[in-house]
C-alpha cells in the first residue's frame, strides 16, 4: 500500500519505491497500445473516413494526429509519470500538483477537483456501456461460431434487436466480460494488466492479418463491380468536395477518441513508470501501433469486405456495420463462421484491453483515496459496474425497444464532449501552469528530446487551439442537434423512452457531483494547508 | 483502383510505417544501450 507523507512547508516527499512498475518495455508499450486500440479503431474510423472525403479525410486526420493527438498524448504520459512519482495514479492530484506551480493553490485545488471528477465520471459511465458492447462482441463471437444467425432467412437487424432484448444473452456475456476484467485487475500491473496485453495485443494483430488476407482474396462473389479493390478505392479516393469544417472536426474528434485522450487512463498507466523511463518515444510508438491497427488493418478489412458483399449502400449503416451488416456478409462467404468468429474476437480483445484501463483507474482511485487493497477494490469496482450497467441492459429488455436512449445520452457526454473538456484542463495544468518545468519533465529520461520551439509553439498554442476549436464547434453542433434541450431532438420520436434520457442525466450529474466532492475532500485532506496558505 | 486513391493509401501507410519503425527502432536500440 502506498503511503504519502508531507515534508516541511506542506511539500510532498517523493515516493521512490512503494508503487508497482511495469515489468518490461514490451509489456508497457503493448498495454498502452491496448489502452488506445479499442472498438472505435475498427468500427468508427473506416466509417468516418469513407463518409468524410475518403483520402482527403486523411489530411486533417494526420494534421490532428501530429499537432493535437501526439502532443497531448505526450502531455498525458508526462503528467502520469509525474503523479506516479508522488504516489498518485489518478488525475485529480496530478493536475493539482502541476497547476499549483503557476496558479494560486485554491485555483489549483478547483482545477484538480474538476479534472478528477470529470475523469471519474468518464471511467464510471463510459465503461458502464462500453462493457456491454464488449459483451455483445463476445456473444456474437459465440453465436457466429455456433451458427446463431447463419440461416439466411434471419434478418440480421431483427436478430440484433432480439439479442439486446434477451436477458439471457445480454447478462451472460456482459457478466463474463466483467468477471474477466475483475480477475485480471486483481492480478495487479505486471501479473494482470501486462499479462493480458501480451496475450490480447498479438491476438488482435494476428486475427486482423488473417482477416486482411481473406478480404483481399475475396474476388467478386456477388457482383462483378463489387470487389475488395473497389472497396479500397471507395475508402481512399480523395473526394475534395466532402472536405469541409465538419469533416475536419470529425477527423480531430476521431484522433481524440482513438488515442483514448482526455480520460485519465493514459496518465494512470503512465503512473506506473519509473521516474527516468522514456516518455516521448514510447508515446509515439504506441500512437503508431494504434494508427497501424486503425488505418492499415481496420481500413483494409472493414470497408472492402462490406463493399464486396453489400456495395456502397452497405456502408451507410455506420456503427451498425459490425452487428448488422457484417453478420450478413459472414453467412454468405465461404468459411464465414470462422472469419466472423475471428472478427468478433478481435473486437472483444480490442475492447477489453481499453476497458481494463478504466477498471484499473477506479481500483487505483480506491487504493489511493481509501487505502483499500487491490483485491478488495477490484471486488468493489465489479459491483459498481454491475449497478452502473444495469440501466443499459434493462432499457431494451423492459421497453422492448432498440433505440438505447439511455446509452445514447450518456455517450453524447462521457463518450465525446467531456473528453475534450478534460483534454483542455490537462493542457492548462501541464503546459500553461506548469510552465517550462513541463518541458523538463517530458524530456527527463526520454530518448527523443522535445525541442524548446516545439514546446513553446506547438504544445503551448497550436495543440490547445486545436482543442478549443474542437470544443467550440462541438458545442455548436450539440446546440444545433438539440442535445441541450430538456427533451433532446433524438428522443422526441420516442416519448415512452424520455424517462430513460432523464435517468441518464440524473445519473451523470449525480456521479459528477459526488466525484467532485470526493476528489475535493481527498485533495484538501492532503493539501489543504497549502491551499490555505495562499489565501 | 484509381491512381489518386492508391497514392493516398500508400502515403498514409508509409507515414505510419515510418513513425512506427523510427520509434520502435529507437526504443530497441536505446534499451540495449541502457542494459
Coordinates of C-alpha atoms in Angstrom, one line a residue:
Chain A
X1 CA 0.0 0.0 0.0
X2 CA 1.3 3.4 -0.9
X3 CA 1.8 5.9 1.8
X4 CA 2.1 9.6 1.1
X5 CA 3.9 11.8 3.5
X6 CA 4.4 15.6 3.7
X7 CA 7.6 17.3 4.2
X8 CA 8.2 20.8 5.6
X9 CA 6.0 23.6 4.3
X10 CA 3.5 21.2 3.0
X11 CA 5.6 19.9 0.1
X12 CA 5.2 16.3 -0.6
X13 CA 8.1 13.9 -0.3
X14 CA 8.8 11.9 -3.4
X15 CA 7.9 8.2 -3.1
X16 CA 10.6 6.1 -4.5
X17 CA 9.7 2.5 -4.2
X18 CA 6.2 1.6 -3.0
X19 CA 4.4 1.9 -6.3
X20 CA 4.3 -1.1 -8.7
X21 CA 6.0 -0.6 -12.0
X22 CA 5.7 -2.2 -15.5
X23 CA 7.8 -5.3 -15.8
X24 CA 9.2 -4.7 -19.3
X25 CA 9.3 -2.1 -22.0
X26 CA 7.4 -4.5 -24.3
X27 CA 4.7 -5.0 -21.7
X28 CA 4.3 -1.3 -21.2
X29 CA 4.1 -0.5 -25.0
X30 CA 1.6 -3.3 -25.6
X31 CA -0.5 -2.3 -22.6
X32 CA -0.5 1.4 -23.6
X33 CA -1.3 0.4 -27.2
X34 CA -4.1 -1.9 -25.9
X35 CA -5.4 1.0 -23.9
X36 CA -5.6 3.1 -27.0
X37 CA -6.8 0.5 -29.5
X38 CA -10.4 -0.1 -28.8
X39 CA -13.7 -0.8 -30.6
X40 CA -13.6 2.7 -32.2
X41 CA -10.5 1.8 -34.2
X42 CA -12.3 -1.0 -36.0
X43 CA -15.8 0.3 -36.5
X44 CA -15.5 4.1 -36.2
X45 CA -12.5 5.0 -38.3
X46 CA -13.4 3.2 -41.6
X47 CA -16.9 4.6 -41.4
X48 CA -15.7 8.2 -40.6
X49 CA -13.1 8.2 -43.4
X50 CA -15.5 6.8 -46.0
X51 CA -18.2 9.3 -45.0
X52 CA -15.9 12.4 -44.8
X53 CA -14.0 12.6 -48.1
X54 CA -12.1 9.3 -48.3
X55 CA -8.4 10.0 -49.0
X56 CA -9.0 13.7 -48.5
X57 CA -10.1 13.0 -44.9
X58 CA -6.5 11.8 -44.1
X59 CA -5.1 15.4 -44.5
X60 CA -7.0 16.8 -41.4
X61 CA -6.6 13.4 -39.8
X62 CA -2.8 13.4 -39.9
X63 CA -2.7 17.2 -39.1
X64 CA -4.7 16.5 -36.0
X65 CA -2.5 13.5 -35.1
X66 CA 0.7 15.5 -35.4
X67 CA -0.4 18.8 -33.8
X68 CA -3.0 17.6 -31.3
X69 CA -3.0 13.9 -30.7
X70 CA 0.7 13.1 -30.2
X71 CA 1.5 16.3 -28.3
X72 CA -1.5 15.7 -25.9
X73 CA -0.5 12.0 -25.6
X74 CA 3.0 13.0 -24.5
X75 CA 1.5 15.5 -22.1
X76 CA -0.6 12.7 -20.6
X77 CA 2.3 10.3 -20.3
X78 CA 4.4 13.0 -18.6
X79 CA 1.5 14.0 -16.3
X80 CA 1.0 10.4 -15.3
X81 CA 4.7 9.7 -14.6
X82 CA 4.9 12.9 -12.6
X83 CA 1.9 12.0 -10.5
X84 CA 3.2 8.4 -10.0
X85 CA 6.4 9.8 -8.5
X86 CA 4.3 11.2 -5.7
X87 CA 2.3 8.0 -5.4
X88 CA -0.7 9.1 -7.4
X89 CA -2.4 7.2 -10.2
X90 CA -5.5 9.4 -10.7
X91 CA -5.7 12.7 -12.5
X92 CA -7.1 15.0 -9.7
X93 CA -3.9 15.2 -7.7
X94 CA -1.8 15.1 -10.8
X95 CA -3.5 18.3 -12.2
X96 CA -3.3 19.9 -8.8
X97 CA 0.4 19.2 -8.4
X98 CA 1.2 20.8 -11.8
X99 CA -1.3 23.6 -11.6
X100 CA -0.1 24.8 -8.2
X101 CA 3.2 25.7 -9.8
X102 CA 1.6 28.6 -11.7
X103 CA -1.7 29.3 -10.1
X104 CA -3.0 30.1 -6.6
X105 CA -3.3 26.9 -4.6
X106 CA -7.0 27.4 -4.3
X107 CA -7.4 27.6 -8.1
X108 CA -5.2 24.5 -8.4
X109 CA -7.4 22.7 -6.0
X110 CA -10.5 23.5 -8.0
X111 CA -8.8 22.6 -11.3
X112 CA -7.6 19.3 -9.8
X113 CA -11.1 18.5 -8.4
X114 CA -12.7 19.3 -11.7
X115 CA -10.3 17.2 -13.7
X116 CA -10.6 14.4 -11.2
X117 CA -14.4 14.5 -11.2
X118 CA -14.5 14.5 -15.0
X119 CA -12.2 11.5 -15.2
X120 CA -14.1 9.6 -12.6
X121 CA -17.5 10.3 -14.3
X122 CA -16.0 9.3 -17.7
X123 CA -14.5 6.0 -16.5
X124 CA -17.5 5.0 -14.5
X125 CA -20.2 5.9 -17.0
X126 CA -18.4 5.3 -20.3
X127 CA -17.3 1.9 -19.2
X128 CA -20.8 1.1 -17.9
X129 CA -22.0 0.9 -21.5
X130 CA -18.6 0.0 -23.2
X131 CA -18.6 -3.2 -21.2
X132 CA -22.0 -4.1 -22.6
X133 CA -20.7 -3.6 -26.2
X134 CA -17.7 -5.8 -25.4
X135 CA -20.2 -8.3 -24.1
X136 CA -22.1 -8.1 -27.4
X137 CA -18.9 -8.8 -29.3
X138 CA -18.2 -11.9 -27.1
X139 CA -21.9 -13.0 -27.6
X140 CA -21.6 -12.6 -31.3
X141 CA -18.3 -14.5 -31.5
X142 CA -20.1 -17.4 -29.7
X143 CA -23.2 -17.1 -32.0
X144 CA -21.1 -16.9 -35.1
X145 CA -19.1 -20.0 -34.1
X146 CA -22.3 -21.9 -33.2
X147 CA -24.4 -20.8 -36.2
X148 CA -26.8 -18.5 -34.4
X149 CA -27.7 -16.2 -37.3
X150 CA -26.2 -18.2 -40.2
X151 CA -29.7 -19.1 -41.6
X152 CA -30.2 -16.7 -44.5
X153 CA -33.9 -16.3 -43.7
X154 CA -33.0 -14.5 -40.5
X155 CA -32.9 -10.7 -40.7
X156 CA -29.7 -9.6 -39.0
X157 CA -31.2 -6.3 -37.9
X158 CA -34.1 -8.1 -36.1
X159 CA -31.6 -10.6 -34.8
X160 CA -29.6 -7.9 -33.1
X161 CA -32.7 -6.4 -31.6
X162 CA -33.6 -9.8 -30.3
X163 CA -30.2 -10.2 -28.9
X164 CA -30.3 -6.9 -26.8
X165 CA -33.8 -7.7 -25.7
X166 CA -33.0 -11.1 -24.4
X167 CA -31.9 -11.0 -20.8
X168 CA -30.0 -14.3 -21.0
X169 CA -27.6 -13.3 -23.8
X170 CA -27.2 -9.8 -22.6
X171 CA -26.5 -10.7 -18.9
X172 CA -24.4 -13.9 -19.5
X173 CA -21.8 -12.3 -21.9
X174 CA -21.8 -8.9 -20.0
X175 CA -21.1 -10.6 -16.7
X176 CA -18.4 -12.8 -18.3
X177 CA -16.7 -9.6 -19.6
X178 CA -16.9 -8.0 -16.1
X179 CA -15.6 -11.2 -14.5
X180 CA -12.5 -11.2 -16.8
X181 CA -11.9 -7.5 -16.0
X182 CA -12.2 -8.2 -12.3
X183 CA -9.9 -11.3 -12.4
X184 CA -7.2 -9.5 -14.5
X185 CA -7.2 -6.3 -12.4
X186 CA -6.9 -8.3 -9.2
X187 CA -3.6 -9.6 -10.5
X188 CA -2.0 -6.2 -10.5
X189 CA 0.1 -4.4 -13.1
X190 CA 2.7 -7.0 -14.1
X191 CA 0.7 -10.2 -13.4
X192 CA -2.6 -8.8 -14.5
X193 CA -2.7 -5.9 -17.0
X194 CA 0.7 -6.6 -18.6
X195 CA 0.0 -10.3 -19.0
X196 CA -3.4 -9.6 -20.6
X197 CA -1.8 -7.1 -23.0
X198 CA 0.9 -9.7 -24.0
X199 CA -1.9 -12.2 -25.0
X200 CA -4.5 -9.8 -26.4
X201 CA -2.4 -7.5 -28.5
X202 CA -0.6 -10.1 -30.6
X203 CA -4.0 -11.8 -31.0
X204 CA -5.5 -8.6 -32.4
X205 CA -2.8 -8.3 -34.9
X206 CA -2.8 -11.9 -35.9
X207 CA -6.6 -12.1 -36.3
X208 CA -6.6 -8.8 -38.2
X209 CA -3.8 -10.1 -40.6
X210 CA -5.8 -13.3 -41.3
X211 CA -8.9 -11.2 -42.0
X212 CA -7.0 -8.8 -44.2
X213 CA -5.6 -11.7 -46.3
X214 CA -9.1 -13.2 -46.6
X215 CA -10.6 -9.8 -47.5
X216 CA -8.1 -9.1 -50.3
X217 CA -8.7 -12.5 -51.8
X218 CA -12.5 -12.4 -51.8
X219 CA -12.8 -11.7 -55.6
X220 CA -16.3 -10.6 -56.6
X221 CA -18.7 -13.2 -55.2
X222 CA -21.9 -11.0 -55.6
X223 CA -21.5 -8.6 -58.5
X224 CA -18.5 -8.2 -60.8
X225 CA -18.2 -4.5 -59.9
X226 CA -18.2 -5.2 -56.1
X227 CA -14.6 -6.2 -55.4
X228 CA -12.3 -5.6 -52.4
X229 CA -10.1 -3.3 -54.5
X230 CA -13.1 -1.2 -55.4
X231 CA -13.8 -1.0 -51.7
X232 CA -10.3 0.3 -51.1
X233 CA -10.8 2.7 -53.9
X234 CA -14.0 3.9 -52.2
X235 CA -12.2 4.4 -49.0
X236 CA -9.1 6.1 -50.4
X237 CA -10.1 8.1 -53.4
X238 CA -10.0 11.7 -52.4
X239 CA -13.3 13.5 -52.6
X240 CA -12.4 17.1 -52.1
X241 CA -16.0 18.3 -52.2
X242 CA -16.6 16.4 -49.0
X243 CA -13.7 18.1 -47.2
X244 CA -15.1 20.9 -45.1
X245 CA -15.3 22.1 -41.5
X246 CA -17.5 19.2 -40.5
X247 CA -15.1 16.6 -41.9
X248 CA -12.1 18.4 -40.3
X249 CA -13.8 18.2 -36.9
X250 CA -14.7 14.6 -37.5
X251 CA -11.0 13.9 -38.1
X252 CA -9.9 15.8 -35.0
X253 CA -12.6 14.0 -33.0
X254 CA -11.5 10.6 -34.3
X255 CA -7.9 11.3 -33.2
X256 CA -9.1 12.3 -29.8
X257 CA -11.1 9.2 -29.2
X258 CA -8.8 6.7 -30.9
X259 CA -5.8 7.6 -28.7
X260 CA -8.0 7.4 -25.5
X261 CA -7.2 11.1 -24.8
X262 CA -9.0 13.1 -22.1
X263 CA -10.0 10.2 -19.9
X264 CA -7.2 10.0 -17.3
X265 CA -6.4 6.4 -18.2
X266 CA -3.2 7.1 -20.1
X267 CA -2.0 9.0 -17.0
X268 CA -3.0 6.1 -14.8
X269 CA -0.9 3.7 -16.9
X270 CA 2.0 6.2 -17.0
X271 CA 1.9 6.5 -13.2
X272 CA 3.4 3.0 -13.1
X273 CA 6.5 4.2 -15.0
X274 CA 9.8 4.7 -13.2
X275 CA 10.9 8.3 -12.8
X276 CA 13.6 8.1 -15.5
X277 CA 11.6 6.0 -18.0
X278 CA 11.3 7.2 -21.6
X279 CA 8.1 9.1 -22.4
X280 CA 8.3 10.8 -25.8
X281 CA 9.5 7.8 -28.0
X282 CA 7.2 5.4 -26.2
X283 CA 4.2 7.7 -26.7
X284 CA 4.9 7.9 -30.4
X285 CA 5.4 4.2 -30.6
X286 CA 2.0 3.5 -29.0
X287 CA 0.4 6.1 -31.3
X288 CA 2.0 4.4 -34.3
X289 CA 0.7 0.9 -33.2
X290 CA -2.7 2.4 -32.8
X291 CA -2.6 4.0 -36.2
X292 CA -1.4 0.8 -37.7
X293 CA -4.4 -1.0 -36.3
X294 CA -6.8 1.7 -37.3
X295 CA -5.7 3.0 -40.7
X296 CA -3.9 0.0 -42.2
X297 CA -5.7 -3.0 -40.7
X298 CA -9.2 -1.8 -40.0
X299 CA -9.3 0.3 -43.2
X300 CA -8.3 -2.6 -45.3
X301 CA -10.7 -5.1 -43.7
X302 CA -14.0 -3.3 -42.9
X303 CA -14.8 -1.2 -45.9
X304 CA -13.5 -3.6 -48.6
X305 CA -15.3 -6.6 -47.0
X306 CA -18.6 -4.7 -46.7
X307 CA -18.3 -3.2 -50.2
X308 CA -17.6 -6.6 -51.8
X309 CA -20.8 -8.1 -50.4
X310 CA -23.1 -5.1 -50.0
X311 CA -21.8 -2.4 -52.3
X312 CA -21.6 1.2 -51.4
X313 CA -25.2 1.1 -49.9
X314 CA -24.0 -1.4 -47.3
X315 CA -21.5 1.2 -45.9
X316 CA -24.2 3.5 -44.8
X317 CA -25.1 1.6 -41.7
X318 CA -22.4 3.4 -39.7
X319 CA -21.7 1.7 -36.4
X320 CA -24.4 -0.8 -37.1
X321 CA -21.9 -2.2 -39.7
X322 CA -20.4 -4.6 -37.1
X323 CA -23.5 -6.2 -35.7
X324 CA -25.9 -5.9 -38.6
X325 CA -24.2 -5.6 -41.9
X326 CA -21.1 -7.8 -41.4
X327 CA -23.1 -10.8 -40.0
X328 CA -24.9 -10.7 -43.3
X329 CA -21.5 -10.9 -45.0
X330 CA -20.2 -13.7 -42.8
X331 CA -23.1 -16.1 -43.5
X332 CA -22.6 -15.5 -47.3
X333 CA -18.9 -16.0 -47.5
X334 CA -17.0 -19.3 -47.6
X335 CA -15.6 -20.0 -44.2
X336 CA -17.8 -17.2 -42.8
X337 CA -18.3 -18.9 -39.5
X338 CA -14.6 -19.0 -38.8
X339 CA -13.8 -15.5 -40.1
X340 CA -16.8 -14.0 -38.4
X341 CA -15.7 -15.5 -35.1
X342 CA -12.2 -14.1 -35.6
X343 CA -13.7 -10.7 -36.3
X344 CA -15.8 -10.6 -33.2
X345 CA -13.0 -12.0 -31.0
X346 CA -10.8 -9.2 -32.5
X347 CA -13.3 -6.6 -31.4
X348 CA -13.6 -8.3 -28.0
X349 CA -9.8 -8.2 -27.4
X350 CA -9.6 -4.6 -28.7
X351 CA -12.4 -3.6 -26.3
X352 CA -11.3 -5.4 -23.2
X353 CA -7.7 -4.0 -23.4
X354 CA -9.2 -0.5 -23.2
X355 CA -11.9 -1.3 -20.7
X356 CA -9.4 -2.8 -18.3
X357 CA -7.6 0.6 -18.2
X358 CA -10.9 2.3 -16.9
X359 CA -11.4 -0.6 -14.4
X360 CA -7.9 -0.1 -13.1
X361 CA -8.3 3.6 -12.8
X362 CA -11.2 3.1 -10.4
X363 CA -9.3 0.4 -8.5
X364 CA -6.4 2.8 -8.2
X365 CA -8.7 5.5 -7.0
X366 CA -10.0 3.3 -4.1
X367 CA -6.4 2.3 -3.3
X368 CA -5.1 5.8 -3.0
X369 CA -8.1 7.6 -1.5
X370 CA -9.5 5.0 0.8
X371 CA -6.4 2.7 1.5
X372 CA -8.3 -0.3 0.2
X373 CA -6.1 -3.2 -1.1
X374 CA -6.2 -4.1 -4.8
X375 CA -8.2 -7.3 -4.4
X376 CA -11.0 -5.7 -2.3
X377 CA -11.0 -2.6 -4.6
X378 CA -11.5 -4.9 -7.6
X379 CA -14.4 -6.6 -5.9
X380 CA -16.0 -3.2 -5.2
X381 CA -15.5 -2.0 -8.8
X382 CA -17.0 -5.2 -10.2
X383 CA -20.2 -4.5 -8.1
X384 CA -20.1 -0.8 -9.1
X385 CA -20.0 -1.7 -12.8
X386 CA -22.9 -4.2 -12.4
X387 CA -25.0 -1.5 -10.9
X388 CA -23.9 1.2 -13.3
X389 CA -24.5 -1.1 -16.3
X390 CA -28.0 -2.3 -15.3
X391 CA -30.0 0.5 -16.9
X392 CA -28.1 -0.1 -20.2
X393 CA -29.2 -3.8 -20.1
X394 CA -32.7 -3.1 -18.8
X395 CA -33.9 -0.4 -21.2
X396 CA -34.3 -2.7 -24.3
X397 CA -35.4 -5.6 -22.2
X398 CA -38.1 -3.8 -20.3
X399 CA -39.4 -1.5 -23.0
X400 CA -39.0 -3.9 -25.9
X401 CA -37.3 -1.2 -28.0
X402 CA -33.9 -1.0 -29.5
X403 CA -33.2 2.8 -29.5
X404 CA -30.9 2.6 -26.5
X405 CA -31.6 6.3 -25.5
X406 CA -30.0 5.9 -22.0
X407 CA -26.8 4.8 -23.7
X408 CA -27.0 7.5 -26.4
X409 CA -27.5 10.3 -23.8
X410 CA -24.5 9.1 -21.8
X411 CA -22.4 8.6 -24.9
X412 CA -23.1 12.2 -26.1
X413 CA -21.4 13.5 -22.9
X414 CA -18.9 11.0 -21.4
X415 CA -18.1 9.4 -24.8
X416 CA -17.2 12.5 -26.6
X417 CA -17.8 16.1 -25.3
X418 CA -16.4 15.8 -21.8
X419 CA -13.2 14.1 -23.1
X420 CA -12.3 17.3 -25.0
X421 CA -13.1 19.4 -21.9
X422 CA -10.7 17.2 -19.8
X423 CA -8.1 17.3 -22.5
X424 CA -8.1 21.1 -22.3
X425 CA -7.8 21.1 -18.5
X426 CA -4.8 18.8 -18.9
X427 CA -3.0 21.1 -21.2
X428 CA -3.8 24.1 -19.0
X429 CA -2.2 22.4 -16.0
X430 CA 0.7 20.5 -17.6
X431 CA 1.8 23.2 -20.1
X432 CA 0.5 26.7 -19.2
X433 CA 0.6 26.5 -15.4
X434 CA 3.5 24.0 -15.0
X435 CA 5.4 26.3 -17.4
X436 CA 8.9 25.3 -18.5
X437 CA 9.0 22.5 -15.9
X438 CA 6.7 20.7 -18.2
X439 CA 9.4 20.5 -20.9
X440 CA 12.0 19.4 -18.4
X441 CA 9.6 16.7 -17.1
X442 CA 8.8 15.4 -20.6
X443 CA 12.5 15.3 -21.7
X444 CA 13.7 13.6 -18.5
X445 CA 14.9 10.1 -19.4
X446 CA 13.3 10.4 -22.9
X447 CA 15.2 9.0 -25.9
X448 CA 13.8 11.8 -28.1
X449 CA 14.1 15.3 -26.6
X450 CA 11.3 17.7 -27.4
X451 CA 12.9 20.9 -28.8
X452 CA 12.0 24.1 -27.0
X453 CA 10.5 25.7 -30.1
X454 CA 8.1 22.7 -30.5
X455 CA 7.1 23.0 -26.8
X456 CA 6.7 26.8 -27.0
X457 CA 4.8 26.9 -30.3
X458 CA 3.0 23.6 -30.9
X459 CA 2.3 22.3 -27.4
X460 CA 1.7 25.7 -25.8
X461 CA -0.5 27.2 -28.6
X462 CA -1.3 25.0 -31.5
X463 CA -2.5 22.0 -29.5
X464 CA -4.7 24.0 -27.2
X465 CA -6.0 25.9 -30.2
X466 CA -7.0 22.6 -31.8
X467 CA -8.8 21.5 -28.7
X468 CA -10.6 24.8 -28.1
X469 CA -11.8 24.9 -31.8
X470 CA -12.9 21.3 -31.4
X471 CA -14.8 22.2 -28.2
X472 CA -16.4 25.3 -29.6
X473 CA -17.6 23.6 -32.8
X474 CA -18.7 20.5 -30.8
X475 CA -20.8 22.9 -28.6
X476 CA -22.3 24.5 -31.7
X477 CA -23.1 21.1 -33.1
X478 CA -24.7 20.0 -29.8
X479 CA -26.9 23.1 -29.8
X480 CA -27.8 22.5 -33.5
X481 CA -28.7 18.9 -32.8
X482 CA -30.8 19.8 -29.8
X483 CA -28.8 17.8 -27.3
X484 CA -29.0 20.7 -24.8
X485 CA -32.8 20.8 -24.9
X486 CA -34.9 19.5 -22.0
X487 CA -36.1 16.8 -24.4
X488 CA -33.3 16.3 -26.9
X489 CA -34.3 16.1 -30.6
X490 CA -33.2 12.5 -30.9
X491 CA -35.6 11.4 -28.2
X492 CA -38.7 13.3 -29.4
X493 CA -39.9 10.5 -31.6
X494 CA -39.9 8.1 -28.6
X495 CA -42.0 9.7 -25.8
X496 CA -42.1 6.4 -23.9
X497 CA -38.3 6.4 -23.7
X498 CA -37.9 10.0 -22.5
X499 CA -37.7 8.9 -18.8
X500 CA -34.5 6.9 -19.8
X501 CA -32.9 10.1 -21.1
X502 CA -33.8 11.9 -17.8
X503 CA -32.4 9.0 -15.9
X504 CA -29.1 9.2 -17.8
X505 CA -28.9 12.9 -17.0
X506 CA -29.7 12.4 -13.3
X507 CA -27.0 9.6 -13.1
X508 CA -24.5 11.8 -15.0
X509 CA -25.0 14.8 -12.8
X510 CA -25.0 12.7 -9.6
X511 CA -21.9 10.9 -10.4
X512 CA -20.1 14.1 -11.4
X513 CA -21.1 16.0 -8.2
X514 CA -20.3 13.0 -6.0
X515 CA -16.9 12.6 -7.7
X516 CA -16.2 16.3 -7.3
X517 CA -16.9 16.2 -3.6
X518 CA -14.8 13.0 -3.1
X519 CA -11.8 14.4 -5.1
X520 CA -12.0 17.8 -3.5
X521 CA -12.1 16.3 0.0
X522 CA -9.2 13.9 -0.7
X523 CA -7.2 16.8 -2.1
X524 CA -7.9 19.2 0.8
X525 CA -7.1 16.4 3.2
X526 CA -3.6 16.1 1.9
X527 CA -3.0 19.6 0.5
X528 CA -5.5 21.7 2.5
X529 CA -2.8 23.6 4.4
X530 CA -1.1 24.6 1.2
X531 CA -4.3 25.9 -0.2
X532 CA -5.0 27.8 3.0
X533 CA -1.5 29.4 2.9
X534 CA -2.2 31.1 -0.4
X535 CA -5.4 32.9 0.7
Chain B
X1 CA -8.1 1.3 -58.1
X2 CA -7.5 4.9 -59.2
X3 CA -4.0 6.3 -59.1
X4 CA -5.1 9.1 -56.7
X5 CA -6.6 6.6 -54.3
X6 CA -3.5 4.4 -54.4
X7 CA -1.3 7.4 -53.8
X8 CA -3.3 8.5 -50.7
X9 CA -3.3 5.0 -49.4
X10 CA 0.4 4.4 -49.9
X11 CA 1.5 7.8 -48.5
X12 CA -0.7 7.2 -45.4
X13 CA 0.6 3.7 -44.9
X14 CA 4.1 4.8 -45.5
X15 CA 3.9 7.6 -42.9
X16 CA 2.5 5.2 -40.3
X17 CA 5.2 2.6 -41.0
X18 CA 7.9 5.3 -40.9
X19 CA 6.7 6.6 -37.5
X20 CA 6.4 3.0 -36.1
X21 CA 9.8 1.9 -37.4
X22 CA 11.5 5.1 -36.1
X23 CA 10.0 5.0 -32.6
X24 CA 10.1 1.2 -32.0
X25 CA 13.6 1.0 -33.6
X26 CA 14.8 3.8 -31.3
X27 CA 13.4 2.1 -28.2
X28 CA 15.0 -1.2 -29.1
X29 CA 18.5 0.4 -29.7
X30 CA 18.4 2.6 -26.7
X31 CA 17.1 -0.2 -24.4
X32 CA 20.1 -2.3 -25.5
X33 CA 22.5 0.6 -24.8
X34 CA 20.9 1.1 -21.4
X35 CA 21.5 -2.6 -20.5

